[in-house]
PDB file of C-alpha atoms in Angstrom:
ATOM      1  CA  UNK S  19      17.817 -18.893 -17.712  1.00  0.00           C
ATOM      2  CA  UNK S  20      17.147 -19.670 -14.129  1.00  0.00           C
ATOM      3  CA  UNK S  21      15.726 -17.368 -11.989  1.00  0.00           C
ATOM      4  CA  UNK S  22      15.510 -17.792  -8.318  1.00  0.00           C
ATOM      5  CA  UNK S  23      12.511 -16.431  -6.596  1.00  0.00           C
ATOM      6  CA  UNK S  24      12.978 -14.627  -3.239  1.00  0.00           C
ATOM      7  CA  UNK S  25      11.996 -16.824   0.006  1.00  0.00           C
ATOM      8  CA  UNK S  26       8.476 -15.117   0.302  1.00  0.00           C
ATOM      9  CA  UNK S  27       6.904 -14.833  -3.207  1.00  0.00           C
ATOM     10  CA  UNK S  28       3.794 -12.771  -3.595  1.00  0.00           C
ATOM     11  CA  UNK S  29       0.667 -14.270  -2.027  1.00  0.00           C
ATOM     12  CA  UNK S  30       3.028 -16.020   0.584  1.00  0.00           C
ATOM     13  CA  UNK S  31       2.703 -13.689   3.345  1.00  0.00           C
ATOM     14  CA  UNK S  32       5.728 -14.067   5.767  1.00  0.00           C
ATOM     15  CA  UNK S  33       5.065 -15.368   9.501  1.00  0.00           C
ATOM     16  CA  UNK S  34       5.004 -12.867  12.159  1.00  0.00           C
ATOM     17  CA  UNK S  35       8.158 -13.102  13.958  1.00  0.00           C
ATOM     18  CA  UNK S  36       7.853 -14.350  17.668  1.00  0.00           C
ATOM     19  CA  UNK S  37       7.663 -11.248  19.865  1.00  0.00           C
ATOM     20  CA  UNK S  38       7.330 -11.600  23.719  1.00  0.00           C
ATOM     21  CA  UNK S  39       6.999  -7.963  26.254  1.00  0.00           C
ATOM     22  CA  UNK S  40       5.616  -7.053  29.565  1.00  0.00           C
ATOM     23  CA  UNK S  41       2.728  -5.117  29.404  1.00  0.00           C
ATOM     24  CA  UNK S  42       2.060  -2.228  31.588  1.00  0.00           C
ATOM     25  CA  UNK S  43       1.500  -4.342  34.832  1.00  0.00           C
ATOM     26  CA  UNK S  44       4.406  -6.449  34.160  1.00  0.00           C
ATOM     27  CA  UNK S  45       2.517  -9.207  32.785  1.00  0.00           C
ATOM     28  CA  UNK S  46       4.392 -11.219  29.765  1.00  0.00           C
ATOM     29  CA  UNK S  47       2.701 -10.336  26.216  1.00  0.00           C
ATOM     30  CA  UNK S  48       2.920 -12.893  23.822  1.00  0.00           C
ATOM     31  CA  UNK S  49       2.319 -11.721  20.306  1.00  0.00           C
ATOM     32  CA  UNK S  50       1.261 -16.036  19.382  1.00  0.00           C
ATOM     33  CA  UNK S  51      -1.083 -15.746  22.420  1.00  0.00           C
ATOM     34  CA  UNK S  52      -3.591 -14.166  20.028  1.00  0.00           C
ATOM     35  CA  UNK S  53      -3.122 -16.446  16.890  1.00  0.00           C
ATOM     36  CA  UNK S  54      -6.494 -16.485  15.637  1.00  0.00           C
ATOM     37  CA  UNK S  55      -7.138 -13.210  15.672  1.00  0.00           C
ATOM     38  CA  UNK S  56      -6.822 -10.010  13.303  1.00  0.00           C
ATOM     39  CA  UNK S  57      -4.021  -8.008  14.957  1.00  0.00           C
ATOM     40  CA  UNK S  58      -3.070  -4.490  14.736  1.00  0.00           C
ATOM     41  CA  UNK S  59       0.187  -4.681  16.382  1.00  0.00           C
ATOM     42  CA  UNK S  60       0.114  -0.385  16.838  1.00  0.00           C
ATOM     43  CA  UNK S  61       3.829   0.550  17.629  1.00  0.00           C
ATOM     44  CA  UNK S  62       3.392   3.847  19.265  1.00  0.00           C
ATOM     45  CA  UNK S  63       5.166   6.820  21.722  1.00  0.00           C
ATOM     46  CA  UNK S  64       3.739   9.577  24.472  1.00  0.00           C
ATOM     47  CA  UNK S  65       5.634  11.663  22.684  1.00  0.00           C
ATOM     48  CA  UNK S  66       4.254  11.393  19.328  1.00  0.00           C
ATOM     49  CA  UNK S  67       1.481  13.690  18.742  1.00  0.00           C
ATOM     50  CA  UNK S  68      -0.341  11.768  15.833  1.00  0.00           C
ATOM     51  CA  UNK S  69       0.150   8.565  18.195  1.00  0.00           C
ATOM     52  CA  UNK S  70      -1.976   9.673  20.798  1.00  0.00           C
ATOM     53  CA  UNK S  71      -4.375  11.316  18.266  1.00  0.00           C
ATOM     54  CA  UNK S  72      -4.540   7.626  16.843  1.00  0.00           C
ATOM     55  CA  UNK S  73      -5.466   5.829  19.805  1.00  0.00           C
ATOM     56  CA  UNK S  74      -9.155   6.600  20.306  1.00  0.00           C
ATOM     57  CA  UNK S  75      -9.480   5.612  17.294  1.00  0.00           C
ATOM     58  CA  UNK S  76      -8.195   2.291  17.886  1.00  0.00           C
ATOM     59  CA  UNK S  77     -10.140   2.013  20.819  1.00  0.00           C
ATOM     60  CA  UNK S  78     -13.679   2.200  18.801  1.00  0.00           C
ATOM     61  CA  UNK S  79     -12.334  -0.269  16.415  1.00  0.00           C
ATOM     62  CA  UNK S  80     -11.506  -2.318  19.379  1.00  0.00           C
ATOM     63  CA  UNK S  81     -14.816  -1.837  20.905  1.00  0.00           C
ATOM     64  CA  UNK S  82     -16.437  -2.428  17.536  1.00  0.00           C
ATOM     65  CA  UNK S  83     -14.842  -5.374  16.024  1.00  0.00           C
ATOM     66  CA  UNK S  84     -13.560  -7.224  19.046  1.00  0.00           C
ATOM     67  CA  UNK S  85     -16.254  -9.854  18.802  1.00  0.00           C
ATOM     68  CA  UNK S  86     -15.787  -9.967  15.163  1.00  0.00           C
ATOM     69  CA  UNK S  87     -11.769 -11.395  16.267  1.00  0.00           C
ATOM     70  CA  UNK S  88      -9.935  -8.023  15.992  1.00  0.00           C
ATOM     71  CA  UNK S  89      -7.155  -7.610  18.565  1.00  0.00           C
ATOM     72  CA  UNK S  90      -5.178  -3.786  18.949  1.00  0.00           C
ATOM     73  CA  UNK S  91      -2.098  -4.690  20.814  1.00  0.00           C
ATOM     74  CA  UNK S  92       0.124  -1.540  21.513  1.00  0.00           C
ATOM     75  CA  UNK S  93       3.851  -1.468  21.850  1.00  0.00           C
ATOM     76  CA  UNK S  94       5.746   1.479  23.128  1.00  0.00           C
ATOM     77  CA  UNK S  95       8.621   2.821  21.256  1.00  0.00           C
ATOM     78  CA  UNK S  96      11.357   4.488  23.392  1.00  0.00           C
ATOM     79  CA  UNK S  97      12.556   6.558  24.839  1.00  0.00           C
ATOM     80  CA  UNK S  98       9.316   6.023  27.393  1.00  0.00           C
ATOM     81  CA  UNK S  99       8.571   5.387  31.204  1.00  0.00           C
ATOM     82  CA  UNK S 100       6.425   2.736  32.430  1.00  0.00           C
ATOM     83  CA  UNK S 101       4.381   4.923  34.953  1.00  0.00           C
ATOM     84  CA  UNK S 102       4.020   8.105  32.114  1.00  0.00           C
ATOM     85  CA  UNK S 103       2.927   5.176  29.606  1.00  0.00           C
ATOM     86  CA  UNK S 104       0.405   4.377  32.161  1.00  0.00           C
ATOM     87  CA  UNK S 105      -1.092   7.451  33.216  1.00  0.00           C
ATOM     88  CA  UNK S 106      -1.703   8.166  29.372  1.00  0.00           C
ATOM     89  CA  UNK S 107      -3.240   4.713  28.610  1.00  0.00           C
ATOM     90  CA  UNK S 108      -5.039   5.704  32.000  1.00  0.00           C
ATOM     91  CA  UNK S 109      -6.365   8.897  30.877  1.00  0.00           C
ATOM     92  CA  UNK S 110      -7.733   7.595  27.621  1.00  0.00           C
ATOM     93  CA  UNK S 111      -9.374   4.591  28.879  1.00  0.00           C
ATOM     94  CA  UNK S 112      -6.991   2.281  26.447  1.00  0.00           C
ATOM     95  CA  UNK S 113      -9.019  -0.843  26.089  1.00  0.00           C
ATOM     96  CA  UNK S 114      -6.473  -3.321  24.850  1.00  0.00           C
ATOM     97  CA  UNK S 115      -3.155  -4.536  26.056  1.00  0.00           C
ATOM     98  CA  UNK S 116      -0.398  -2.120  25.925  1.00  0.00           C
ATOM     99  CA  UNK S 117       3.247  -3.360  25.998  1.00  0.00           C
ATOM    100  CA  UNK S 118       6.842  -1.317  26.523  1.00  0.00           C
ATOM    101  CA  UNK S 119       8.813  -1.893  23.469  1.00  0.00           C
ATOM    102  CA  UNK S 120      12.368  -1.281  21.915  1.00  0.00           C
ATOM    103  CA  UNK S 121      13.268  -0.294  18.819  1.00  0.00           C
ATOM    104  CA  UNK S 122      14.611  -4.135  18.370  1.00  0.00           C
ATOM    105  CA  UNK S 123      11.113  -5.196  18.407  1.00  0.00           C
ATOM    106  CA  UNK S 124       9.910  -2.448  16.225  1.00  0.00           C
ATOM    107  CA  UNK S 125      13.003  -3.505  13.751  1.00  0.00           C
ATOM    108  CA  UNK S 126      11.558  -7.488  13.935  1.00  0.00           C
ATOM    109  CA  UNK S 127       8.358  -6.110  11.835  1.00  0.00           C
ATOM    110  CA  UNK S 128       9.241  -2.879  10.013  1.00  0.00           C
ATOM    111  CA  UNK S 129      12.352  -0.665   9.056  1.00  0.00           C
ATOM    112  CA  UNK S 130      10.215   2.378   8.235  1.00  0.00           C
ATOM    113  CA  UNK S 131      10.803   4.665  10.874  1.00  0.00           C
ATOM    114  CA  UNK S 132       7.399   6.575  10.863  1.00  0.00           C
ATOM    115  CA  UNK S 133       5.496   6.760  14.022  1.00  0.00           C
ATOM    116  CA  UNK S 134       2.808   5.767  14.408  1.00  0.00           C
ATOM    117  CA  UNK S 135       3.256   2.043  12.632  1.00  0.00           C
ATOM    118  CA  UNK S 136       0.586  -0.301  12.535  1.00  0.00           C
ATOM    119  CA  UNK S 137       1.446  -4.060  11.802  1.00  0.00           C
ATOM    120  CA  UNK S 138      -1.613  -5.916  10.399  1.00  0.00           C
ATOM    121  CA  UNK S 139      -1.128  -9.770  11.454  1.00  0.00           C
ATOM    122  CA  UNK S 140      -4.122 -12.033   9.818  1.00  0.00           C
ATOM    123  CA  UNK S 141      -5.652 -15.119  11.692  1.00  0.00           C
ATOM    124  CA  UNK S 142      -2.948 -17.513  10.626  1.00  0.00           C
ATOM    125  CA  UNK S 143      -0.370 -15.288  12.023  1.00  0.00           C
ATOM    126  CA  UNK S 144       0.896 -13.910   8.639  1.00  0.00           C
ATOM    127  CA  UNK S 145       2.325 -10.791   7.979  1.00  0.00           C
ATOM    128  CA  UNK S 146      -0.436  -9.040   5.927  1.00  0.00           C
ATOM    129  CA  UNK S 147       0.698  -4.989   5.885  1.00  0.00           C
ATOM    130  CA  UNK S 148       2.052  -2.477   7.190  1.00  0.00           C
ATOM    131  CA  UNK S 149       0.280   1.142   8.044  1.00  0.00           C
ATOM    132  CA  UNK S 150       2.501   3.647   7.882  1.00  0.00           C
ATOM    133  CA  UNK S 151       0.932   7.282  10.015  1.00  0.00           C
ATOM    134  CA  UNK S 152      -2.147   7.470  11.361  1.00  0.00           C
ATOM    135  CA  UNK S 153      -5.024   4.498  10.409  1.00  0.00           C
ATOM    136  CA  UNK S 154      -7.316   6.055   7.990  1.00  0.00           C
ATOM    137  CA  UNK S 155     -10.674   4.877   7.366  1.00  0.00           C
ATOM    138  CA  UNK S 156      -9.996   3.683   3.970  1.00  0.00           C
ATOM    139  CA  UNK S 157      -7.288   1.488   5.078  1.00  0.00           C
ATOM    140  CA  UNK S 158      -9.233   0.056   7.620  1.00  0.00           C
ATOM    141  CA  UNK S 159     -11.826  -0.596   4.555  1.00  0.00           C
ATOM    142  CA  UNK S 160      -9.396  -2.133   2.141  1.00  0.00           C
ATOM    143  CA  UNK S 161      -6.722  -3.854   4.450  1.00  0.00           C
ATOM    144  CA  UNK S 162      -8.346  -5.093   7.629  1.00  0.00           C
ATOM    145  CA  UNK S 163     -12.108  -5.424   7.173  1.00  0.00           C
ATOM    146  CA  UNK S 164     -11.812  -8.175   4.705  1.00  0.00           C
ATOM    147  CA  UNK S 165      -9.340 -10.051   7.213  1.00  0.00           C
ATOM    148  CA  UNK S 166     -12.212 -10.243   9.659  1.00  0.00           C
ATOM    149  CA  UNK S 167     -14.297 -11.466   7.413  1.00  0.00           C
ATOM    150  CA  UNK S 168     -12.213 -14.534   7.143  1.00  0.00           C
ATOM    151  CA  UNK S 169     -12.961 -17.696   9.734  1.00  0.00           C
ATOM    152  CA  UNK S 170     -11.010 -18.281  12.350  1.00  0.00           C
ATOM    153  CA  UNK S 171      -8.566 -21.573  11.409  1.00  0.00           C
ATOM    154  CA  UNK S 172      -8.391 -22.669  14.970  1.00  0.00           C
ATOM    155  CA  UNK S 173     -11.808 -21.366  16.755  1.00  0.00           C
ATOM    156  CA  UNK S 174     -11.661 -19.596  19.657  1.00  0.00           C
ATOM    157  CA  UNK S 175      -8.451 -18.229  20.673  1.00  0.00           C
ATOM    158  CA  UNK S 176      -6.495 -19.661  23.234  1.00  0.00           C
ATOM    159  CA  UNK S 177      -6.003 -16.598  25.532  1.00  0.00           C
ATOM    160  CA  UNK S 178      -7.057 -13.240  25.610  1.00  0.00           C
ATOM    161  CA  UNK S 179      -5.439 -10.723  27.691  1.00  0.00           C
ATOM    162  CA  UNK S 180      -7.217  -7.638  29.368  1.00  0.00           C
ATOM    163  CA  UNK S 181      -5.857  -4.669  30.751  1.00  0.00           C
TER     164      UNK S 181
ATOM    165  CA  UNK D  29     -21.377  28.305 -44.849  1.00  0.00           C
ATOM    166  CA  UNK D  30     -18.616  30.284 -43.821  1.00  0.00           C
ATOM    167  CA  UNK D  31     -20.485  32.255 -41.305  1.00  0.00           C
ATOM    168  CA  UNK D  32     -22.227  29.188 -40.154  1.00  0.00           C
ATOM    169  CA  UNK D  33     -18.169  27.696 -39.269  1.00  0.00           C
ATOM    170  CA  UNK D  34     -16.910  31.014 -37.592  1.00  0.00           C
ATOM    171  CA  UNK D  35     -20.207  31.052 -35.540  1.00  0.00           C
ATOM    172  CA  UNK D  36     -19.299  27.142 -34.713  1.00  0.00           C
ATOM    173  CA  UNK D  37     -15.804  27.799 -33.731  1.00  0.00           C
ATOM    174  CA  UNK D  38     -16.031  31.066 -31.685  1.00  0.00           C
ATOM    175  CA  UNK D  39     -18.537  29.176 -29.547  1.00  0.00           C
ATOM    176  CA  UNK D  40     -16.062  26.224 -29.252  1.00  0.00           C
ATOM    177  CA  UNK D  41     -13.172  28.668 -28.288  1.00  0.00           C
ATOM    178  CA  UNK D  42     -15.932  30.443 -25.657  1.00  0.00           C
ATOM    179  CA  UNK D  43     -16.512  27.047 -24.491  1.00  0.00           C
ATOM    180  CA  UNK D  44     -12.753  26.117 -24.109  1.00  0.00           C
ATOM    181  CA  UNK D  45     -12.152  29.511 -22.255  1.00  0.00           C
ATOM    182  CA  UNK D  46     -14.963  29.274 -19.790  1.00  0.00           C
ATOM    183  CA  UNK D  47     -13.786  25.794 -18.611  1.00  0.00           C
ATOM    184  CA  UNK D  48      -9.793  26.512 -18.357  1.00  0.00           C
ATOM    185  CA  UNK D  49     -10.648  29.974 -16.384  1.00  0.00           C
ATOM    186  CA  UNK D  50     -12.939  27.700 -14.484  1.00  0.00           C
ATOM    187  CA  UNK D  51     -10.303  24.776 -13.653  1.00  0.00           C
ATOM    188  CA  UNK D  52      -8.078  27.349 -12.650  1.00  0.00           C
ATOM    189  CA  UNK D  53     -10.619  29.468 -10.662  1.00  0.00           C
ATOM    190  CA  UNK D  54     -10.987  26.413  -8.326  1.00  0.00           C
ATOM    191  CA  UNK D  55      -7.198  25.583  -7.427  1.00  0.00           C
ATOM    192  CA  UNK D  56      -6.086  27.276  -4.272  1.00  0.00           C
ATOM    193  CA  UNK D  57      -2.432  27.199  -2.129  1.00  0.00           C
ATOM    194  CA  UNK D  58      -1.865  27.914   1.412  1.00  0.00           C
ATOM    195  CA  UNK D  59       0.799  27.572   3.689  1.00  0.00           C
ATOM    196  CA  UNK D  60      -0.265  26.836   7.042  1.00  0.00           C
ATOM    197  CA  UNK D  61       1.859  27.344   9.962  1.00  0.00           C
ATOM    198  CA  UNK D  62       1.976  23.368  12.346  1.00  0.00           C
ATOM    199  CA  UNK D  63       3.364  23.473  15.566  1.00  0.00           C
ATOM    200  CA  UNK D  64       4.479  20.454  17.478  1.00  0.00           C
ATOM    201  CA  UNK D  65       6.147  18.827  14.584  1.00  0.00           C
ATOM    202  CA  UNK D  66       9.447  18.098  16.275  1.00  0.00           C
ATOM    203  CA  UNK D  67       9.699  14.446  15.732  1.00  0.00           C
ATOM    204  CA  UNK D  68      10.449  13.775  12.256  1.00  0.00           C
ATOM    205  CA  UNK D  69       9.329   9.990  12.042  1.00  0.00           C
ATOM    206  CA  UNK D  70       6.000  11.631  13.194  1.00  0.00           C
ATOM    207  CA  UNK D  71       4.883  14.380  10.760  1.00  0.00           C
ATOM    208  CA  UNK D  72       4.351  12.173   7.899  1.00  0.00           C
ATOM    209  CA  UNK D  73       0.962  11.794   9.401  1.00  0.00           C
ATOM    210  CA  UNK D  74       0.033  15.365   8.663  1.00  0.00           C
ATOM    211  CA  UNK D  75       1.006  14.868   4.902  1.00  0.00           C
ATOM    212  CA  UNK D  76      -0.763  11.340   4.718  1.00  0.00           C
ATOM    213  CA  UNK D  77      -4.145  13.044   6.108  1.00  0.00           C
ATOM    214  CA  UNK D  78      -4.557  15.953   4.001  1.00  0.00           C
ATOM    215  CA  UNK D  79      -3.738  13.596   0.831  1.00  0.00           C
ATOM    216  CA  UNK D  80      -6.585  11.656   2.002  1.00  0.00           C
ATOM    217  CA  UNK D  81      -9.289  14.697   2.460  1.00  0.00           C
ATOM    218  CA  UNK D  82     -11.021  15.263  -0.779  1.00  0.00           C
ATOM    219  CA  UNK D  83     -10.325  18.104  -2.882  1.00  0.00           C
ATOM    220  CA  UNK D  84      -6.745  18.321  -1.813  1.00  0.00           C
ATOM    221  CA  UNK D  85      -4.598  18.150  -5.054  1.00  0.00           C
ATOM    222  CA  UNK D  86      -0.969  18.393  -3.155  1.00  0.00           C
ATOM    223  CA  UNK D  87       0.518  18.548  -0.168  1.00  0.00           C
ATOM    224  CA  UNK D  88       4.195  19.456   0.903  1.00  0.00           C
ATOM    225  CA  UNK D  89       4.877  19.151   4.502  1.00  0.00           C
ATOM    226  CA  UNK D  90       8.123  20.374   6.155  1.00  0.00           C
ATOM    227  CA  UNK D  91       9.131  19.904  10.024  1.00  0.00           C
ATOM    228  CA  UNK D  92      11.821  21.679   9.718  1.00  0.00           C
ATOM    229  CA  UNK D  93       9.665  24.816   8.647  1.00  0.00           C
ATOM    230  CA  UNK D  94       6.851  23.937  10.525  1.00  0.00           C
ATOM    231  CA  UNK D  95       4.342  24.239   7.395  1.00  0.00           C
ATOM    232  CA  UNK D  96       2.657  22.519   5.543  1.00  0.00           C
ATOM    233  CA  UNK D  97       1.904  23.794   1.708  1.00  0.00           C
ATOM    234  CA  UNK D  98      -1.636  22.435   0.339  1.00  0.00           C
ATOM    235  CA  UNK D  99      -2.862  23.004  -2.984  1.00  0.00           C
ATOM    236  CA  UNK D 100      -6.458  22.359  -2.877  1.00  0.00           C
ATOM    237  CA  UNK D 101      -9.771  22.399  -5.077  1.00  0.00           C
ATOM    238  CA  UNK D 102     -11.866  25.020  -3.354  1.00  0.00           C
ATOM    239  CA  UNK D 103     -14.593  23.801  -4.651  1.00  0.00           C
ATOM    240  CA  UNK D 104     -14.587  20.718  -2.555  1.00  0.00           C
ATOM    241  CA  UNK D 105     -12.434  21.986   0.831  1.00  0.00           C
ATOM    242  CA  UNK D 106     -11.867  24.646   2.336  1.00  0.00           C
ATOM    243  CA  UNK D 107      -8.950  26.343   4.908  1.00  0.00           C
ATOM    244  CA  UNK D 108     -10.933  25.969   7.695  1.00  0.00           C
ATOM    245  CA  UNK D 109     -11.726  21.950   7.268  1.00  0.00           C
ATOM    246  CA  UNK D 110      -8.040  21.658   6.309  1.00  0.00           C
ATOM    247  CA  UNK D 111      -6.686  23.113   9.671  1.00  0.00           C
ATOM    248  CA  UNK D 112      -9.424  20.603  11.155  1.00  0.00           C
ATOM    249  CA  UNK D 113      -7.757  17.629   9.717  1.00  0.00           C
ATOM    250  CA  UNK D 114      -4.268  18.973  10.283  1.00  0.00           C
ATOM    251  CA  UNK D 115      -5.895  18.982  14.279  1.00  0.00           C
ATOM    252  CA  UNK D 116      -6.629  15.763  13.929  1.00  0.00           C
ATOM    253  CA  UNK D 117      -3.408  14.276  13.582  1.00  0.00           C
ATOM    254  CA  UNK D 118      -2.279  15.810  16.871  1.00  0.00           C
ATOM    255  CA  UNK D 119      -0.770  18.797  16.099  1.00  0.00           C
ATOM    256  CA  UNK D 120      -1.559  22.252  15.613  1.00  0.00           C
ATOM    257  CA  UNK D 121      -2.832  24.514  12.999  1.00  0.00           C
ATOM    258  CA  UNK D 122      -1.891  27.732  13.705  1.00  0.00           C
ATOM    259  CA  UNK D 123      -4.178  30.738  13.012  1.00  0.00           C
TER     260      UNK D 123
END
């Protein structure tokens, strides 16, 4: 009896899709530029109350774990206006890059309709997990902190963009 | 001998009754009105945050009704704390 295994077997995480967007200042933001870091790709919207409630926690995580290789990347979910997003992020003092996203950009990573939605990508650029809804401290401890313990396979990241 | 067995059975029955009463006495259910749950795809954070709260046994959140039905152990968590958790998700627990 022949059993056909799926292309992605257990323990073999899928490579993160290529993603190129514009940040709030019109600069190009490429997901691949952050290879070597543990990425939290956070899909959010200004009109989503839990998304706004989660942002201070993400700011704190970026501040506390950035030196260990954590990189939060915010990607908005439509409908959004750039000026509104800019005001929103400035008011909250967001300390990580934020790009204007599309429905298609989110669909590349997950079919989950929930917002906020955070995709965890490891230092090798592999998709490791999806956090549906607000990221809870226990989820950080279980799913993200262990990835930060792993060494950077390529040494320093090739590019770090700051907002 | 019979008297000794009867005494033991009575004590055992009393212990079971007390334990059962205690278990039921600590479980409460409350319905909290939650305003602002207009986006169906973002209200799931309310249920998620409540379920992760120590002492919460069951949660049903309806964005259509704008309410959360919560069953909890009132020795471990109280209604005020549940309201704080809801408010922490960006929505507002109404008084």
